Coordinates of C-alpha atoms in Angstrom, one line a residue:
M81 CA -3.9 0.9 -34.1
V82 CA -0.5 -0.3 -32.8
G83 CA -1.4 0.8 -29.4
T84 CA -4.7 -1.1 -29.5
F85 CA -2.9 -4.3 -30.8
V86 CA -0.4 -4.0 -27.9
G87 CA -3.0 -3.4 -25.3
L88 CA -5.4 -6.1 -26.2
V89 CA -2.9 -8.9 -27.4
V90 CA 0.5 -8.2 -26.2
L91 CA 0.1 -6.8 -22.8
P92 CA -2.0 -9.8 -21.4
L93 CA 0.8 -12.2 -22.5
V94 CA 3.3 -10.0 -20.9
V95 CA 1.4 -9.8 -17.6
A96 CA 0.9 -13.6 -17.7
G97 CA 4.6 -14.1 -17.9
L98 CA 5.5 -11.4 -15.4
A99 CA 6.5 -13.6 -12.5
R100 CA 8.6 -15.9 -14.6
W101 CA 10.3 -12.8 -16.2
A102 CA 10.9 -11.4 -12.8
A103 CA 12.4 -14.6 -11.6
G104 CA 14.6 -14.7 -14.6
R105 CA 15.8 -11.1 -13.8
R106 CA 16.6 -12.2 -10.3
R107 CA 18.6 -15.0 -11.8
R108 CA 20.5 -12.8 -14.0
A109 CA 21.1 -10.3 -11.2
L110 CA 22.8 -12.9 -9.1
G111 CA 25.2 -13.5 -12.0
V112 CA 26.3 -9.9 -12.2
G113 CA 26.5 -9.2 -8.6
R114 CA 23.3 -7.2 -7.9
A115 CA 21.5 -7.4 -4.6
V116 CA 18.5 -9.8 -4.7
H117 CA 16.3 -10.5 -1.7
F118 CA 14.2 -13.6 -1.9
R119 CA 11.0 -13.7 0.3
G120 CA 10.3 -17.2 1.7
R121 CA 10.6 -19.3 4.8
M122 CA 13.3 -21.2 6.5
E123 CA 12.5 -24.0 8.8
G124 CA 8.9 -22.6 9.2
R125 CA 10.1 -18.9 9.9
T126 CA 9.1 -16.2 7.4
G127 CA 11.7 -13.7 6.2
W128 CA 14.1 -12.9 3.5
L129 CA 17.0 -14.6 2.1
L130 CA 19.5 -11.8 1.5
V131 CA 22.1 -12.1 -1.4
D132 CA 23.7 -8.8 -1.0
P133 CA 27.2 -7.7 -2.1
R134 CA 27.3 -5.5 1.0
L135 CA 27.3 -8.9 3.2
D136 CA 29.9 -11.4 3.3
G137 CA 27.4 -14.1 2.0
P138 CA 23.8 -15.1 1.9
V139 CA 22.0 -14.6 5.2
F140 CA 18.4 -15.4 6.1
L141 CA 16.7 -12.5 7.9
G142 CA 13.7 -13.5 9.9
R143 CA 10.8 -11.3 10.7
D144 CA 11.8 -11.6 14.4
G145 CA 15.2 -9.8 13.5
S146 CA 17.5 -12.9 13.7
A147 CA 20.0 -13.3 11.0
V148 CA 21.4 -16.8 10.1
A149 CA 24.3 -17.2 7.7
L150 CA 23.9 -19.8 4.9
P151 CA 27.0 -20.8 3.3
R152 CA 27.4 -21.8 -0.3
G153 CA 29.2 -24.7 -1.8
G154 CA 26.9 -27.3 -0.4
E155 CA 24.5 -29.6 -2.1
A156 CA 20.7 -29.1 -3.1
L157 CA 19.2 -32.4 -2.0
G158 CA 15.7 -31.8 -3.8
A159 CA 12.7 -29.7 -4.1
T160 CA 9.0 -30.5 -3.5
V161 CA 5.8 -28.6 -3.7
S162 CA 4.9 -27.3 -0.3
A163 CA 1.9 -25.1 -1.0
V164 CA -1.2 -26.7 0.6
G165 CA -4.7 -25.5 0.6
R166 CA -6.3 -23.4 -2.1
S167 CA -3.4 -20.9 -2.6
A168 CA -3.1 -19.9 -6.3
L169 CA 0.7 -19.3 -6.0
E170 CA 2.9 -22.3 -6.0
K171 CA 5.6 -22.7 -3.3
V172 CA 8.5 -25.1 -3.4
S173 CA 10.4 -26.5 -0.3
L174 CA 14.1 -26.7 -1.2
R175 CA 16.3 -29.0 1.0
Y176 CA 20.0 -27.8 1.2
R177 CA 22.8 -29.4 2.7
T178 CA 25.6 -27.0 3.7
P179 CA 29.3 -27.7 3.4
Q180 CA 29.3 -28.4 7.1
G181 CA 26.6 -31.0 6.8
A182 CA 23.6 -29.1 8.2
V183 CA 20.4 -29.7 6.4
V184 CA 18.0 -26.7 6.0
R185 CA 14.7 -26.4 4.4
L186 CA 13.7 -23.2 2.5
G187 CA 10.3 -22.3 1.2
L188 CA 10.5 -20.3 -1.9
A189 CA 8.6 -19.6 -5.2
T190 CA 8.9 -22.2 -8.0
H191 CA 11.5 -20.5 -10.2
D192 CA 13.4 -18.9 -7.2
A193 CA 13.9 -22.3 -5.7
R194 CA 15.4 -23.6 -9.0
T195 CA 17.6 -20.6 -9.1
L196 CA 18.8 -20.7 -5.4
G197 CA 19.3 -24.5 -5.6
E198 CA 21.8 -24.2 -8.4
W199 CA 23.4 -20.9 -7.1
L200 CA 23.9 -22.2 -3.4
G201 CA 25.5 -25.4 -4.8
E202 CA 28.1 -23.4 -6.6
E203 CA 31.4 -22.6 -5.1
P204 CA 31.8 -18.8 -4.1
R205 CA 33.5 -16.7 -6.7
T206 CA 34.6 -13.1 -6.8
V207 CA 32.5 -10.7 -8.6
P208 CA 34.4 -7.9 -10.4
V209 CA 33.9 -4.6 -8.6
T210 CA 32.4 -1.8 -10.6
R211 CA 32.6 1.8 -9.9
R212 CA 29.0 2.3 -10.4
T213 CA 26.4 1.2 -7.9
L214 CA 24.2 -1.6 -9.2
L215 CA 20.6 -1.0 -8.3
P216 CA 18.7 -4.1 -6.8
A217 CA 16.3 -5.9 -9.1
A218 CA 13.1 -4.1 -9.4
P219 CA 10.0 -5.8 -7.5
A220 CA 7.3 -7.2 -9.5
W221 CA 4.8 -4.6 -8.3
A222 CA 6.9 -1.9 -9.7
V223 CA 7.2 -3.4 -13.0
F224 CA 3.5 -4.1 -13.1
A225 CA 2.8 -0.5 -12.3
L226 CA 5.1 0.7 -15.1
A227 CA 3.3 -1.7 -17.4
V228 CA 0.0 -0.2 -16.5
G229 CA 1.3 3.2 -17.1
L230 CA 2.8 2.1 -20.5
F231 CA -0.5 0.6 -21.5
V232 CA -2.5 3.8 -20.7
G233 CA 0.3 5.8 -22.6
L234 CA 0.0 3.5 -25.7
V235 CA -3.8 3.7 -25.7
A236 CA -3.6 7.4 -25.4
A237 CA -1.1 7.7 -28.3
D238 CA -3.0 5.5 -30.4
V239 CA -6.2 7.8 -29.9
A240 CA -4.1 10.8 -30.5
V241 CA -2.3 9.7 -33.7
F242 CA -5.1 7.5 -35.3
G243 CA -8.1 9.3 -33.9
K244 CA -9.9 11.8 -36.1
H245 CA -9.8 15.3 -34.7
T246 CA -12.8 17.2 -35.6
A247 CA -15.3 19.9 -34.5
A248 CA -18.6 18.3 -33.7
E249 CA -22.0 19.9 -33.2
V250 CA -23.7 19.8 -29.9
V251 CA -27.1 18.0 -30.4
R252 CA -28.2 17.8 -26.8
V253 CA -27.0 18.8 -23.4
D254 CA -27.6 16.6 -20.4
R255 CA -27.0 18.9 -17.3
D256 CA -27.8 16.0 -14.9
E257 CA -25.1 13.8 -16.4
E258 CA -22.7 16.6 -17.3
D259 CA -22.3 15.3 -20.9
C260 CA -23.3 16.4 -24.3
T261 CA -24.5 14.3 -27.3
V262 CA -22.4 15.5 -30.3
A263 CA -22.7 14.7 -34.1
W264 CA -19.9 14.9 -36.9
D265 CA -19.5 13.9 -40.5
G266 CA -22.8 15.7 -41.4
G267 CA -24.6 14.1 -38.5
V268 CA -24.0 10.6 -39.5
E269 CA -21.9 9.7 -36.4
R270 CA -23.0 10.5 -32.9
A271 CA -21.6 9.9 -29.5
S272 CA -21.8 11.1 -25.9
V273 CA -18.8 13.1 -24.5
D274 CA -18.0 14.9 -21.3
C275 CA -18.5 18.6 -21.5
D276 CA -19.1 21.7 -19.2
A277 CA -22.8 21.5 -19.4
A278 CA -23.3 24.9 -17.6
T279 CA -21.6 26.9 -20.6
V280 CA -22.2 24.7 -23.6
R281 CA -25.4 25.1 -25.6
A282 CA -27.0 23.1 -28.3
G283 CA -25.9 24.0 -31.8
E284 CA -22.4 25.0 -30.7
R285 CA -19.3 23.2 -32.1
I286 CA -16.7 21.7 -29.7
P287 CA -13.5 19.9 -30.5
V288 CA -13.7 16.1 -30.2
V289 CA -11.6 13.1 -31.3
A290 CA -13.3 10.3 -33.0
L291 CA -11.8 7.1 -31.7
P292 CA -10.2 4.6 -34.0
W293 CA -10.9 0.8 -34.3
P294 CA -12.1 -1.0 -32.5
L295 CA -14.2 1.8 -30.9
L296 CA -15.4 3.2 -34.2
G297 CA -18.5 5.5 -33.6
D298 CA -17.4 6.8 -30.3
A299 CA -15.6 9.9 -29.3
V300 CA -13.9 11.7 -26.5
D301 CA -13.5 15.4 -25.6
T302 CA -10.4 17.2 -25.6
G303 CA -10.7 18.8 -22.1
V304 CA -11.7 16.4 -19.3
T305 CA -10.5 13.1 -20.9
P306 CA -6.9 14.0 -21.3
R307 CA -6.6 15.0 -17.7
V308 CA -8.1 11.7 -16.6
V309 CA -5.8 9.7 -18.9
A310 CA -2.8 11.6 -17.4
V311 CA -3.8 10.7 -14.0
L312 CA -4.6 7.1 -14.9
G313 CA -1.2 6.7 -16.7
G314 CA 0.9 9.0 -14.8
V315 CA 0.2 7.8 -11.3
P316 CA 1.1 4.0 -11.9
G317 CA 4.1 5.1 -13.9
L318 CA 5.4 7.3 -11.1
L319 CA 4.7 4.6 -8.6
G320 CA 6.6 2.1 -10.6
L321 CA 9.6 4.5 -11.2
G322 CA 9.7 5.4 -7.4
G323 CA 9.5 1.8 -6.4
A324 CA 12.3 0.7 -8.6
L325 CA 14.6 3.7 -8.0
V326 CA 13.8 4.7 -4.6
V327 CA 11.6 2.6 -2.3
N328 CA 13.1 -0.8 -3.2
P329 CA 16.8 0.3 -2.7
L330 CA 15.8 1.9 0.7
L331 CA 14.2 -1.4 1.7
Y332 CA 17.2 -3.4 0.8
A333 CA 19.5 -1.0 2.6
R334 CA 17.2 -1.4 5.8
R335 CA 17.5 -5.1 5.8
V336 CA 21.2 -5.0 5.4
R337 CA 21.5 -2.6 8.4
L338 CA 19.2 -5.1 10.4
V339 CA 21.6 -7.9 9.6
R340 CA 24.6 -5.8 10.6
R341 CA 22.9 -4.7 13.8
A342 CA 21.8 -8.2 14.8
G343 CA 25.1 -10.0 13.7
T344 CA 24.8 -13.3 11.7
V345 CA 25.1 -16.7 13.6
A346 CA 25.5 -20.2 12.4
L347 CA 22.8 -22.6 11.8
P348 CA 21.4 -23.8 15.2
Q349 CA 21.9 -27.4 16.1
A350 CA 18.3 -28.1 15.8
V351 CA 18.4 -27.1 12.1
A352 CA 21.7 -29.0 11.6
D353 CA 20.2 -32.2 12.9
S354 CA 16.8 -31.7 11.3
G355 CA 17.8 -34.1 8.5
A356 CA 18.9 -36.9 10.7
D357 CA 15.5 -38.7 10.8
E358 CA 13.2 -37.6 8.1
E359 CA 10.8 -40.5 8.7
E360 CA 9.4 -39.0 11.8
W361 CA 7.0 -36.0 12.0
P362 CA 6.9 -34.9 15.6
A363 CA 4.9 -31.7 14.9
L364 CA 1.9 -33.7 13.7
G365 CA -0.7 -34.9 16.3
D366 CA -1.9 -38.4 16.5
D367 CA -5.4 -37.3 15.5
L368 CA -4.1 -36.8 11.8
R369 CA -2.2 -40.0 11.2
Y370 CA -3.3 -43.1 9.2
A371 CA -5.9 -44.7 11.6
S372 CA -7.8 -41.6 12.4
L373 CA -7.8 -40.2 8.8
A374 CA -8.9 -43.6 7.6
A375 CA -11.8 -43.8 10.1
A376 CA -12.9 -40.2 9.0
A377 CA -12.8 -41.2 5.4
R378 CA -14.9 -44.3 6.0
H379 CA -17.4 -42.4 8.2
A380 CA -17.7 -39.6 5.6
D381 CA -18.2 -42.1 2.8
R382 CA -21.2 -43.7 4.8
H383 CA -22.9 -40.5 6.3
R384 CA -22.0 -37.4 4.5
P385 CA -25.1 -36.0 2.4
E386 CA -23.1 -35.8 -0.8
P387 CA -23.2 -37.8 -4.1
R388 CA -21.8 -41.2 -3.6
V389 CA -18.3 -42.3 -4.9
T390 CA -18.3 -45.1 -7.4
P391 CA -15.6 -46.5 -9.7
P392 CA -15.0 -44.4 -12.8
R393 CA -17.0 -45.3 -15.9
R394 CA -13.7 -46.0 -18.0
G395 CA -13.0 -49.1 -16.1
P396 CA -9.9 -51.1 -15.1
G397 CA -6.9 -50.8 -17.6
R398 CA -7.6 -47.2 -18.5
T399 CA -7.3 -43.7 -17.0
S400 CA -10.0 -42.4 -14.8
L401 CA -11.1 -40.0 -17.6
S402 CA -10.1 -39.4 -21.3
P403 CA -6.5 -38.1 -21.5
W404 CA -7.5 -35.4 -24.0
A405 CA -10.4 -34.2 -21.8
W406 CA -7.9 -34.1 -18.9
V407 CA -5.5 -32.1 -20.9
A408 CA -8.3 -29.5 -21.8
V409 CA -9.5 -29.2 -18.2
T410 CA -6.0 -29.0 -16.8
V411 CA -4.7 -26.3 -19.1
L412 CA -8.0 -24.2 -19.4
G413 CA -9.4 -25.0 -15.9
T414 CA -9.6 -21.7 -14.3
A415 CA -12.5 -19.6 -13.0
A416 CA -11.1 -16.6 -14.8
W417 CA -13.4 -17.5 -17.8
Y418 CA -16.6 -16.4 -16.0
P419 CA -15.4 -12.8 -15.2
L420 CA -13.9 -12.6 -18.8
A421 CA -17.4 -13.5 -20.3
F422 CA -19.1 -11.1 -18.1
S423 CA -16.6 -8.2 -18.9
G424 CA -16.9 -9.0 -22.6
G425 CA -20.6 -8.8 -22.4
A426 CA -20.5 -5.6 -20.5
V427 CA -18.3 -4.0 -23.1
L428 CA -20.6 -5.0 -26.0
D429 CA -23.8 -4.1 -24.2
D430 CA -23.9 -1.0 -22.1
H431 CA -26.4 -2.5 -19.5
F432 CA -25.0 -0.4 -16.6
H433 CA -25.2 2.9 -18.6
L434 CA -21.6 3.7 -18.2
G435 CA -21.1 5.1 -21.6
H436 CA -17.5 5.0 -22.9
W437 CA -16.1 4.4 -19.4
R438 CA -17.2 0.8 -19.7
F439 CA -14.3 0.3 -22.1
P440 CA -11.4 1.1 -19.6
L441 CA -13.4 -0.4 -16.8
F442 CA -14.4 -3.8 -18.0
G443 CA -11.5 -3.8 -20.5
T444 CA -9.1 -3.9 -17.4
V445 CA -11.0 -6.7 -15.9
G446 CA -10.8 -8.6 -19.2
I447 CA -7.1 -7.9 -19.4
V448 CA -6.6 -9.3 -15.9
C449 CA -8.7 -12.4 -16.7
L450 CA -6.6 -13.0 -19.9
A451 CA -3.5 -12.6 -17.8
R452 CA -4.8 -15.1 -15.3
I453 CA -5.6 -17.6 -18.1
G454 CA -2.3 -17.2 -19.8
W455 CA -0.7 -17.7 -16.4
V456 CA -2.5 -21.0 -15.9
V457 CA -1.8 -22.2 -19.5
T458 CA 1.9 -21.5 -19.2
D459 CA 2.1 -23.0 -15.8
R460 CA 0.3 -26.3 -16.6
V461 CA 1.2 -27.0 -20.1
P462 CA 4.7 -28.6 -19.1
L463 CA 2.7 -31.0 -16.8
C464 CA 0.8 -32.6 -19.7
G465 CA 3.6 -34.5 -21.4
P466 CA 5.1 -36.1 -18.2
V467 CA 1.7 -37.2 -16.8
L468 CA 0.4 -38.8 -20.0
R469 CA 3.6 -40.6 -20.5
A470 CA 3.5 -41.9 -16.9
A471 CA -0.2 -42.9 -17.2
R472 CA 0.4 -44.8 -20.5
Q473 CA 3.6 -46.7 -19.6
G474 CA 3.4 -50.2 -18.2
G475 CA 4.0 -51.2 -14.6
G476 CA 7.2 -52.1 -13.0
K477 CA 8.6 -52.5 -9.6
D478 CA 11.1 -49.6 -10.1
A479 CA 8.6 -47.2 -11.7
W480 CA 5.3 -47.9 -9.6
Q481 CA 5.9 -47.8 -5.7
P482 CA 3.2 -49.3 -3.5
M483 CA 1.6 -47.1 -1.0
R484 CA -1.3 -46.9 1.2
Y485 CA -3.9 -44.1 0.7
V486 CA -6.8 -42.4 2.3
R487 CA -9.4 -40.7 0.0
L488 CA -10.8 -37.5 1.4
C489 CA -13.4 -35.0 -0.2
R490 CA -13.6 -31.3 0.4
E491 CA -16.6 -31.0 -2.0
P492 CA -18.4 -33.5 -4.3
G493 CA -15.7 -34.3 -7.0
E494 CA -12.8 -32.5 -5.2
M495 CA -10.9 -35.5 -3.9
V496 CA -7.4 -35.7 -2.4
L497 CA -5.4 -38.9 -1.9
V498 CA -3.5 -38.8 1.3
L499 CA -0.6 -41.3 0.7
F500 CA 1.2 -43.2 3.3
R501 CA 4.1 -45.6 3.3
P502 CA 3.1 -49.3 3.0
E503 CA 4.8 -50.0 6.4
G504 CA 4.4 -48.3 9.7
G505 CA 1.0 -49.3 10.9
D506 CA -1.9 -47.1 12.1
V507 CA 0.4 -44.3 13.5
T508 CA 2.1 -43.6 10.1
A509 CA 2.2 -40.0 9.2
P510 CA 1.2 -38.8 5.7
R511 CA 3.7 -38.5 3.0
F512 CA 2.0 -36.9 0.1
L513 CA -1.3 -35.0 -0.7
Q514 CA -2.3 -35.7 -4.3
P515 CA -5.5 -34.0 -5.7
L516 CA -7.4 -36.0 -8.2
S517 CA -9.2 -34.8 -11.4
R518 CA -13.0 -35.0 -11.4
S519 CA -14.5 -37.9 -13.2
R520 CA -17.8 -39.6 -13.7
G521 CA -19.0 -42.6 -11.6
T522 CA -20.6 -45.8 -12.9
G523 CA -24.0 -45.0 -11.1
R524 CA -26.5 -42.3 -11.7
R525 CA -25.7 -38.9 -9.9
T526 CA -22.3 -40.4 -8.6
V527 CA -18.7 -39.2 -8.7
G528 CA -16.0 -41.4 -10.1
G529 CA -13.2 -42.1 -7.5
P530 CA -11.6 -44.9 -5.5
A531 CA -12.7 -46.6 -2.3
P532 CA -12.1 -44.5 0.9
V533 CA -9.2 -46.6 2.0
G534 CA -6.9 -49.0 0.2
E535 CA -3.6 -49.7 -1.5
A536 CA -2.3 -47.8 -4.7
L537 CA 0.8 -48.0 -7.1
V538 CA 2.2 -44.5 -7.3
R539 CA 4.4 -43.3 -10.0
D540 CA 6.3 -40.0 -9.9
T541 CA 6.2 -38.0 -13.1
G542 CA 9.2 -35.9 -12.4
A543 CA 7.1 -32.8 -13.0
G544 CA 5.3 -32.5 -9.5
P545 CA 2.1 -34.7 -9.9
L546 CA 1.8 -38.3 -9.1
V547 CA -0.2 -40.8 -11.1
C548 CA -1.9 -43.4 -8.8
E549 CA -3.2 -46.9 -10.0
I550 CA -5.9 -48.2 -7.8
D551 CA -7.9 -51.5 -8.8
G552 CA -6.5 -51.2 -12.3
V553 CA -7.6 -47.7 -12.8
R554 CA -5.0 -45.0 -13.2
Y555 CA -6.2 -41.7 -11.7
L556 CA -5.0 -38.5 -13.3
P557 CA -4.0 -35.7 -11.0
A558 CA -5.7 -32.4 -10.7
A559 CA -2.5 -30.5 -9.5
R560 CA 1.0 -31.1 -8.2
A561 CA 1.5 -33.2 -5.3
T562 CA 2.3 -31.8 -1.9
E563 CA 4.9 -33.2 0.4
A564 CA 3.3 -33.3 3.8
T565 CA 6.5 -32.8 5.8
A566 CA 7.4 -29.7 3.8
D567 CA 5.2 -27.4 6.1
P568 CA 3.6 -29.4 9.0
A569 CA 1.5 -26.5 10.2
R570 CA -0.1 -25.9 6.9
T571 CA -0.6 -29.5 6.2
R572 CA -2.3 -30.0 9.6
E573 CA -4.7 -27.2 8.5
E574 CA -5.4 -28.7 5.2
L575 CA -6.0 -32.2 6.5
R576 CA -8.4 -30.9 9.1
D577 CA -10.3 -28.9 6.4
L578 CA -10.5 -32.1 4.3
A579 CA -11.4 -34.4 7.1
G580 CA -14.1 -32.0 8.5
N581 CA -15.8 -32.9 11.7
H582 CA -15.5 -36.7 11.1
L583 CA -12.2 -37.2 12.8
R584 CA -12.3 -40.4 14.9
P585 CA -9.6 -41.6 17.5
V586 CA -7.5 -44.5 16.8
G587 CA -9.5 -47.7 17.4
A588 CA -12.9 -46.4 16.4
A589 CA -15.2 -48.5 14.3
R590 CA -14.0 -48.5 10.7

């Protein structure tokens, strides 16, 4: 009973918060002097930021083998979401100014960016030396493997302790499927279990374990099933232990050897001067600036064979959709509900004729779906309060900033506002990409949304999303905003995907 409760209720919540917990462990590991290697990007180069007591300070090790020293004691200038596209994992771009005045941009996971922003801004201090060697923080995959092994072990313990051990009579032997139909409790209870069909005969009695709630009425054999359970639980458990105690320390030691072999260098001049003029975006081509994106938006609005975009039904002075409906869609909006419903139906109805194997198979799918739903809920609940407060507060010159926008659509209802500064003309580069929540239009079979090009009042919620007011309607966000300059290469790919084949050169008919 205890194992069933832990497996069906507690474990999904644990898996949902695994990444947050792992980030917390890395943060605590920094405080006690453990080695922590953060995977991320620095100025567009992928690699690892090594915080290791075997090195003199934090070092960024690129995949090309280069090592760049990153001194502490500087200032974290800010962090913005840099994950563009349809990635499910959010990334944050952290801008950090070193004590020497160099500005560097680091791409990290959300909680790691917060941790490193605070840690890099602190003055270096001496960590007390201990006689015992502190192992590096275990990776998330090793912890997950240990959790899987623990879950299987708890289920097995639940069956072993609370299950009913009895000798059941063999009613029928299916030699093709290698299983037997057995009966116990005077023939009242019947179930199909694995057996040695070559030696077992009808009328014999074999030992079985009648499963406890919620699998009452089913049973497992005491020969084949324990060996299968031992493999299902032992293999992930051994992988998790091996990863935490052997593989991860060896990987950390290898990266340290690569840094020592390459030798650390100071930040290059190009990185040091990168913050001198942040208004420019030399990596972005002219075909993706304001004029061309505006022409693409107007052309798509006229010619694409999709539902037309009309103003939202709620009208000026209100939000694009009901705030409570927006909260429900934002918090519960994940495709994991579909496989969860499918796995639940497959567990209740043995349509695929899997027998009792449908419980671990579709049960695992259901647990993964619950973990995904829990992850989405815990990630998006903190956004609701700031967004609703920003949408309900009145206007003001300081709170609402004027910007130009271009509305692009990936699919009907999936709109993204590409925001530009009000000055700069047709060659202005994008500043933010803000997805909009789906709303209903004023006409039949239309989608609610703003005009393809126009001006907006933008308010920063402080939590990542932006609230945009256009023609008196405040459009609620569908996700966090993305700073266009955080990762130019990925932003170009996202903009080209949004604009499709309707890009027009500057000066085309609008």
